[in-house]
Coordinates of C-alpha atoms in Angstrom, one line a residue:
M1 CA -46.7 -2.9 -67.5
R2 CA -47.8 -0.5 -64.6
V3 CA -47.8 -3.5 -62.1
R4 CA -44.3 -4.5 -63.3
L5 CA -43.1 -0.9 -62.9
Q6 CA -44.5 -0.7 -59.4
L7 CA -42.7 -3.9 -58.4
I8 CA -39.4 -2.6 -59.7
I9 CA -39.9 0.7 -57.7
C10 CA -40.9 -1.3 -54.6
T11 CA -37.9 -3.6 -54.9
S12 CA -35.5 -0.7 -55.4
F13 CA -36.9 1.1 -52.3
L14 CA -36.5 -2.1 -50.2
L15 CA -32.9 -2.6 -51.4
F16 CA -32.1 1.1 -50.7
S17 CA -33.7 0.9 -47.3
C18 CA -31.8 -2.3 -46.3
A19 CA -28.5 -0.7 -47.5
S20 CA -29.2 2.4 -45.4
K21 CA -30.0 0.3 -42.3
K22 CA -26.8 -1.7 -42.9
E23 CA -24.8 1.6 -43.2
E24 CA -26.4 2.8 -39.9
A25 CA -25.6 -0.4 -38.2
V26 CA -21.8 0.0 -38.8
Q27 CA -21.8 3.8 -38.0
F28 CA -18.9 4.7 -35.7
S29 CA -20.0 5.0 -32.1
P30 CA -17.5 6.0 -29.5
D31 CA -19.8 5.0 -26.7
K32 CA -20.3 1.5 -28.1
I33 CA -16.6 1.0 -28.6
L34 CA -15.9 2.2 -25.1
D35 CA -18.3 -0.3 -23.7
Q36 CA -16.6 -3.1 -25.6
N37 CA -13.2 -1.9 -24.6
A38 CA -14.2 -1.7 -20.9
E39 CA -15.4 -5.3 -21.0
K40 CA -12.1 -6.4 -22.5
I41 CA -10.0 -4.4 -20.1
K42 CA -11.9 -6.0 -17.2
S43 CA -11.3 -9.5 -18.5
V44 CA -7.6 -8.8 -19.1
Q45 CA -7.2 -7.3 -15.6
E46 CA -8.5 -10.6 -14.2
T47 CA -5.4 -12.3 -15.7
I48 CA -2.9 -9.9 -14.0
K49 CA -1.9 -11.6 -10.8
S50 CA 0.0 -8.8 -9.0
A51 CA -0.8 -5.1 -8.6
D52 CA 2.8 -4.1 -9.0
Q53 CA 3.1 -5.6 -12.5
F54 CA 2.1 -3.3 -15.4
P55 CA 1.4 -4.2 -19.1
R56 CA 3.8 -2.6 -21.6
N57 CA 3.7 -4.4 -24.9
I58 CA 2.7 -7.7 -26.6
P59 CA 5.7 -9.2 -28.5
K60 CA 5.3 -10.7 -31.9
G61 CA 3.6 -14.1 -31.8
E62 CA 2.3 -13.6 -28.3
T63 CA -1.2 -12.9 -27.1
Q64 CA -0.7 -11.6 -23.6
W65 CA 0.8 -8.4 -22.3
G66 CA 4.5 -8.4 -21.4
M67 CA 4.9 -6.9 -17.9
V68 CA 7.2 -4.3 -16.4
G69 CA 7.7 -3.0 -12.9
A70 CA 6.8 0.3 -11.3
R71 CA 10.0 2.1 -12.3
D72 CA 9.4 1.6 -16.1
W73 CA 8.3 4.8 -17.8
C74 CA 5.2 3.1 -19.1
S75 CA 3.9 1.9 -15.6
G76 CA 1.3 4.6 -15.2
F77 CA -0.6 3.8 -18.4
W78 CA -2.3 0.6 -17.3
P79 CA -3.8 2.1 -14.1
G80 CA -4.9 5.1 -16.3
I81 CA -6.6 2.7 -18.7
L82 CA -8.4 1.1 -15.7
W83 CA -9.6 4.5 -14.5
Y84 CA -10.9 5.3 -18.0
A85 CA -12.6 1.9 -18.2
Y86 CA -14.2 2.6 -14.8
E87 CA -15.3 6.1 -16.0
Q88 CA -17.1 4.5 -18.9
S89 CA -18.6 1.5 -17.1
N90 CA -19.0 2.6 -13.4
D91 CA -18.0 -1.0 -12.6
G92 CA -16.9 -1.4 -9.0
G93 CA -14.5 -4.3 -9.8
I94 CA -12.6 -2.2 -12.3
K95 CA -12.5 0.7 -9.8
E96 CA -11.0 -1.7 -7.2
S97 CA -8.3 -2.8 -9.7
A98 CA -7.6 0.8 -10.6
I99 CA -7.0 1.7 -7.0
K100 CA -4.6 -1.2 -6.4
S101 CA -2.7 -0.6 -9.6
T102 CA -2.4 3.1 -8.9
E103 CA -1.3 2.7 -5.3
A104 CA 1.5 0.4 -6.4
L105 CA 3.2 3.5 -8.0
R106 CA 3.2 5.6 -4.9
Q107 CA 7.0 5.0 -4.4
I108 CA 7.8 7.0 -7.6
A109 CA 6.7 10.3 -6.0
Y110 CA 9.1 9.8 -3.1
R111 CA 12.3 8.6 -4.7
P112 CA 14.9 10.7 -6.5
A113 CA 13.8 11.6 -10.1
E114 CA 15.3 9.2 -12.6
N115 CA 13.7 10.9 -15.7
H116 CA 11.0 13.3 -16.8
D117 CA 8.5 10.5 -17.2
I118 CA 7.1 11.0 -13.6
G119 CA 4.2 12.9 -15.2
F120 CA 3.3 9.9 -17.4
M121 CA 3.7 7.5 -14.5
L122 CA 1.7 9.4 -11.9
Y123 CA -0.6 11.9 -13.6
C124 CA -2.1 9.2 -15.8
S125 CA -2.6 7.0 -12.7
Y126 CA -3.1 9.2 -9.6
G127 CA -4.3 12.1 -11.7
N128 CA -7.2 10.2 -13.2
G129 CA -7.8 8.6 -9.9
Y130 CA -8.1 11.9 -8.1
R131 CA -10.3 13.4 -10.9
L132 CA -12.7 10.5 -10.6
T133 CA -12.7 9.9 -6.8
G134 CA -11.5 13.1 -5.1
N135 CA -9.3 11.0 -2.8
E136 CA -7.2 13.5 -0.9
A137 CA -4.4 11.0 -0.4
Y138 CA -4.0 10.9 -4.2
K139 CA -3.6 14.7 -4.1
E140 CA -0.8 14.5 -1.6
V141 CA 1.1 12.0 -3.8
L142 CA 0.6 14.2 -6.9
L143 CA 2.0 17.2 -5.1
A144 CA 5.0 15.2 -4.0
A145 CA 5.5 13.9 -7.5
A146 CA 5.5 17.4 -8.9
D147 CA 8.2 18.5 -6.5
T148 CA 10.2 15.4 -7.4
L149 CA 9.9 16.1 -11.1
A150 CA 10.8 19.8 -10.6
T151 CA 14.2 18.7 -9.2
L152 CA 15.2 18.1 -12.9
Y153 CA 14.7 21.7 -13.8
N154 CA 17.9 23.6 -14.9
P155 CA 17.5 27.4 -14.5
N156 CA 20.5 28.0 -16.7
V157 CA 18.7 26.4 -19.7
G158 CA 15.1 27.1 -18.5
S159 CA 14.0 23.6 -19.1
I160 CA 13.6 20.2 -17.4
L161 CA 16.4 17.6 -18.0
S162 CA 14.7 14.7 -19.7
W163 CA 17.2 11.9 -19.3
P164 CA 19.9 12.4 -16.5
I165 CA 21.4 9.0 -17.6
K166 CA 22.1 10.5 -21.1
K167 CA 23.8 13.7 -20.0
S168 CA 27.2 12.4 -21.2
E169 CA 25.8 11.7 -24.6
F170 CA 23.5 14.7 -25.2
G171 CA 24.4 17.3 -22.5
H172 CA 21.3 18.9 -20.9
N173 CA 18.7 17.2 -23.0
T174 CA 15.1 18.2 -23.4
I175 CA 12.8 16.0 -25.5
V176 CA 9.4 16.9 -27.0
D177 CA 7.8 14.1 -24.9
N178 CA 8.5 16.1 -21.8
M179 CA 5.8 18.6 -22.9
M180 CA 3.2 16.1 -21.7
N181 CA 4.7 15.9 -18.2
L182 CA 4.2 19.6 -17.7
E183 CA 0.5 19.0 -17.0
L184 CA 1.4 17.5 -13.6
L185 CA 3.3 20.6 -12.7
F186 CA 0.6 23.0 -13.9
W187 CA -1.9 21.0 -11.9
A188 CA 0.2 21.1 -8.7
A189 CA 0.7 24.9 -9.0
K190 CA -3.1 25.3 -8.9
N191 CA -3.7 22.8 -6.2
G192 CA -1.5 23.7 -3.3
G193 CA 2.0 23.4 -4.8
S194 CA 4.5 26.2 -5.3
K195 CA 3.9 28.9 -7.9
D196 CA 7.5 28.1 -9.0
L197 CA 6.0 24.9 -10.6
Y198 CA 4.0 27.1 -12.9
D199 CA 6.9 29.3 -13.8
L200 CA 9.3 26.6 -14.6
S201 CA 6.6 24.8 -16.7
E202 CA 6.0 27.9 -18.7
S203 CA 9.7 28.4 -19.2
H204 CA 10.2 24.8 -20.3
A205 CA 7.4 25.1 -22.9
K206 CA 9.0 28.4 -24.2
V207 CA 12.4 26.8 -24.5
T208 CA 10.9 23.8 -26.3
M209 CA 9.0 26.0 -28.6
D210 CA 12.0 28.2 -29.4
H211 CA 14.5 25.4 -30.1
L212 CA 12.7 22.2 -31.0
V213 CA 10.0 23.5 -33.3
R214 CA 11.3 23.9 -36.9
K215 CA 10.2 26.5 -39.4
D216 CA 8.2 24.1 -41.5
G217 CA 6.0 23.1 -38.5
S218 CA 7.7 19.8 -37.7
M219 CA 9.8 19.1 -34.5
F220 CA 13.1 17.9 -33.4
H221 CA 12.8 15.0 -31.0
L222 CA 15.6 16.3 -28.8
G223 CA 17.3 19.5 -28.0
S224 CA 20.9 19.5 -26.7
F225 CA 21.9 22.4 -24.4
D226 CA 25.0 23.5 -22.5
S227 CA 24.2 22.8 -18.9
E228 CA 26.2 25.8 -17.6
T229 CA 25.5 28.6 -20.2
G230 CA 22.1 27.4 -21.4
E231 CA 23.3 27.7 -25.0
F232 CA 21.3 25.6 -27.5
L233 CA 23.8 23.2 -29.1
K234 CA 21.9 21.1 -31.5
G235 CA 18.5 19.6 -32.5
M236 CA 18.5 15.9 -33.1
T237 CA 16.6 12.7 -32.8
H238 CA 16.8 9.6 -30.6
Q239 CA 13.9 7.6 -31.7
G240 CA 13.2 9.0 -35.2
Y241 CA 14.7 8.2 -38.5
A242 CA 17.1 11.2 -38.7
D243 CA 17.9 14.4 -36.9
D244 CA 15.9 16.4 -39.4
S245 CA 13.1 13.9 -40.0
M246 CA 9.5 14.1 -38.6
W247 CA 9.2 11.4 -36.0
A248 CA 5.4 10.8 -35.8
R249 CA 4.9 10.3 -32.1
G250 CA 7.1 13.3 -31.3
Q251 CA 5.0 15.5 -33.5
T252 CA 1.9 14.4 -31.7
W253 CA 3.4 15.0 -28.3
G254 CA 4.0 18.5 -29.5
I255 CA 0.4 19.0 -30.8
Y256 CA -1.1 17.9 -27.5
G257 CA 1.6 19.4 -25.2
F258 CA 1.4 22.9 -26.6
A259 CA -2.4 22.9 -26.7
M260 CA -2.4 22.0 -23.0
A261 CA 0.3 24.6 -22.3
Y262 CA -1.9 27.3 -23.9
R263 CA -4.9 26.1 -21.8
E264 CA -2.9 26.5 -18.7
T265 CA -1.1 29.8 -19.5
G266 CA -3.1 31.7 -22.0
N267 CA 0.1 32.3 -24.0
K268 CA -1.0 32.7 -27.6
D269 CA 2.4 31.6 -28.9
F270 CA 1.7 28.1 -27.5
L271 CA -1.7 28.0 -29.2
N272 CA -0.2 29.1 -32.5
T273 CA 2.5 26.5 -32.2
S274 CA 0.0 23.7 -31.6
I275 CA -2.0 24.9 -34.6
R276 CA 1.2 24.9 -36.8
L277 CA 2.2 21.4 -35.7
T278 CA -1.3 20.1 -36.2
N279 CA -1.8 21.5 -39.7
H280 CA 1.6 20.2 -40.7
F281 CA 0.8 16.7 -39.3
L282 CA -2.6 16.7 -41.2
E283 CA -1.0 17.8 -44.4
R284 CA 1.5 15.0 -44.4
L285 CA -0.7 12.1 -43.4
P286 CA -0.6 9.2 -45.8
E287 CA -3.7 8.3 -47.9
D288 CA -5.1 5.8 -45.3
G289 CA -4.9 8.5 -42.6
I290 CA -2.7 6.7 -40.1
P291 CA 0.9 7.9 -39.8
Y292 CA 4.0 5.8 -40.4
W293 CA 6.4 5.7 -37.5
D294 CA 8.4 8.5 -39.1
F295 CA 7.1 10.6 -42.0
D296 CA 10.5 10.7 -43.7
D297 CA 11.4 7.0 -43.5
P298 CA 12.6 6.2 -47.1
K299 CA 11.1 2.7 -46.8
I300 CA 7.6 4.1 -47.0
P301 CA 5.2 2.5 -47.9
D302 CA 7.0 -0.6 -46.7
S303 CA 7.4 1.0 -43.2
P304 CA 5.6 0.2 -40.0
K305 CA 2.7 2.4 -38.8
D306 CA 2.3 3.9 -35.4
A307 CA -1.2 3.7 -34.0
S308 CA 0.0 5.3 -30.8
A309 CA 0.8 8.5 -32.7
A310 CA -2.7 8.5 -34.2
A311 CA -4.3 8.1 -30.8
I312 CA -2.2 10.9 -29.2
A313 CA -2.9 13.2 -32.2
A314 CA -6.6 12.6 -31.7
C315 CA -6.4 13.6 -28.1
G316 CA -4.3 16.6 -28.9
M317 CA -6.6 17.8 -31.6
L318 CA -9.6 17.4 -29.3
E319 CA -7.8 19.4 -26.7
L320 CA -6.9 22.0 -29.3
S321 CA -10.5 22.2 -30.6
Q322 CA -11.6 23.5 -27.2
V323 CA -9.2 26.3 -27.0
V324 CA -9.1 27.8 -30.5
D325 CA -11.1 31.0 -31.1
E326 CA -12.7 30.2 -34.5
A327 CA -15.7 27.8 -34.8
A328 CA -14.3 26.6 -38.2
L329 CA -11.0 25.5 -36.6
E330 CA -12.9 23.8 -33.7
Q331 CA -14.9 21.8 -36.2
K332 CA -11.8 21.0 -38.3
Y333 CA -9.9 19.5 -35.4
I334 CA -12.8 17.6 -34.0
A335 CA -13.5 16.1 -37.4
A336 CA -9.8 15.2 -37.9
A337 CA -9.7 13.6 -34.4
E338 CA -12.9 11.6 -35.0
S339 CA -11.5 10.4 -38.4
L340 CA -8.4 9.1 -36.6
L341 CA -10.4 7.4 -33.9
E342 CA -12.7 5.8 -36.4
K343 CA -9.8 4.4 -38.4
L344 CA -8.3 3.0 -35.2
S345 CA -11.6 1.4 -34.5
S346 CA -11.6 -0.5 -37.8
D347 CA -10.6 -4.1 -38.3
A348 CA -7.2 -3.0 -39.5
Y349 CA -6.2 -1.6 -36.1
L350 CA -8.6 -2.8 -33.5
S351 CA -7.3 -6.0 -31.9
G352 CA -10.5 -7.8 -31.2
D353 CA -9.8 -11.4 -30.2
T354 CA -6.2 -11.3 -31.6
N355 CA -4.6 -10.5 -28.2
Q356 CA -5.1 -8.7 -24.9
A357 CA -4.5 -5.2 -26.3
L358 CA -7.1 -2.8 -27.8
L359 CA -4.9 -1.6 -30.7
L360 CA -2.5 -3.3 -33.1
H361 CA 0.4 -1.7 -35.0
S362 CA 2.3 0.7 -32.8
T363 CA 6.0 1.4 -33.0
G364 CA 8.1 2.3 -30.0
H365 CA 11.8 2.7 -30.8
Y366 CA 12.5 1.8 -34.4
P367 CA 16.2 2.7 -34.5
N368 CA 16.8 0.4 -31.5
N369 CA 14.8 -2.4 -33.1
S370 CA 12.4 -2.2 -30.1
E371 CA 8.6 -2.6 -30.1
I372 CA 8.1 -2.5 -33.9
D373 CA 4.6 -3.0 -35.2
V374 CA 3.2 -4.4 -31.9
P375 CA 0.6 -3.4 -29.4
I376 CA 2.0 -0.9 -26.8
V377 CA 0.1 0.2 -23.7
Y378 CA 0.3 3.9 -24.3
A379 CA -1.6 3.5 -27.6
D380 CA -4.4 1.9 -25.7
Y381 CA -4.3 4.7 -23.0
Y382 CA -4.7 7.6 -25.5
Y383 CA -7.2 5.6 -27.5
M384 CA -9.4 5.3 -24.5
E385 CA -8.8 9.0 -23.6
G386 CA -9.7 10.1 -27.2
L387 CA -12.9 8.1 -27.3
L388 CA -14.0 9.5 -23.9
R389 CA -13.2 13.0 -25.0
L390 CA -15.1 12.6 -28.2
K391 CA -18.1 11.1 -26.5
K392 CA -18.3 14.0 -24.0
L393 CA -18.0 16.6 -26.8
K394 CA -20.7 14.9 -28.8
S395 CA -23.0 14.7 -25.8
S396 CA -22.5 18.4 -25.0
K397 CA -23.6 19.6 -28.5

């Protein structure tokens, strides 16, 4: 009887030990995923024949990236992805590709501003390039780009015009996405540009905070203003379900943008706004933890997800975690960001061999029936950024 009992105990221990090892084997590792992603990015880059063609999305039924030109608002994300892949791998071939892809965007800094997206186009590309190489030529392009973006500033309103082409429809329009482009201006003000760049960026953030952030901690996508008097006319949407709905990606631009604005200005109102937006976002996340494209779409749960919003939120919360005063809040936001990145790294969202992208299931412009439930390049960009941020935070503990 004693021998039999010992055999049972021994067998149970072995089974438990194997289960523990299996659990350890599948533990989420940002570093491992970054290595895999860098390898995939390098192989995809080898299929791109021209430096002035930039991946944007992968249409339904396709496996390769659809390309756009330099003037598309998404053009800066692929060179940014290459810089992140180089940062992880230190691969000289990836670096060379990043240089060529980045330099193909130089023209954007020296042509009239077509929209607010200059920050996305050039800070994601040239900004990361300058951070990793210190190339002074990149600095000059960034300073020129900041001056170009600043031409869209309207002092009557106190904010940057987002879409000149839509003035007849919306008047002076400021969208929440534009918060992300302020980082280029803040950077320029500290690196040889005019102090006016700082002032107008802070003003833009205040106007966005005062008029686009709603009392419940959600955001309007777009604010419409009178160009002459600066009067706030209306909060509305362009890419969300309704004017008063919570468009997922817009909420995450706000989370990230206001945390960055606080980092640059020290204005506690910006910090508190980012915290409010973040807490409301986390409270409303669905059970599986990845947002639908709009939190108020009545078709939920039969509504597309937006992996890009999850990736941006992760980056924003990691940014926020490093500027909050309380250790408990820091840990809360790091844990929430890690949870999002881990879910994006699961079989449900990671592309694997399905196509050339890193992530599946993003949604671009649902009301326009555009880029619905497909891979989109900015999802991959912020996914790489989030993983790198998390890796650095973990290694610094």
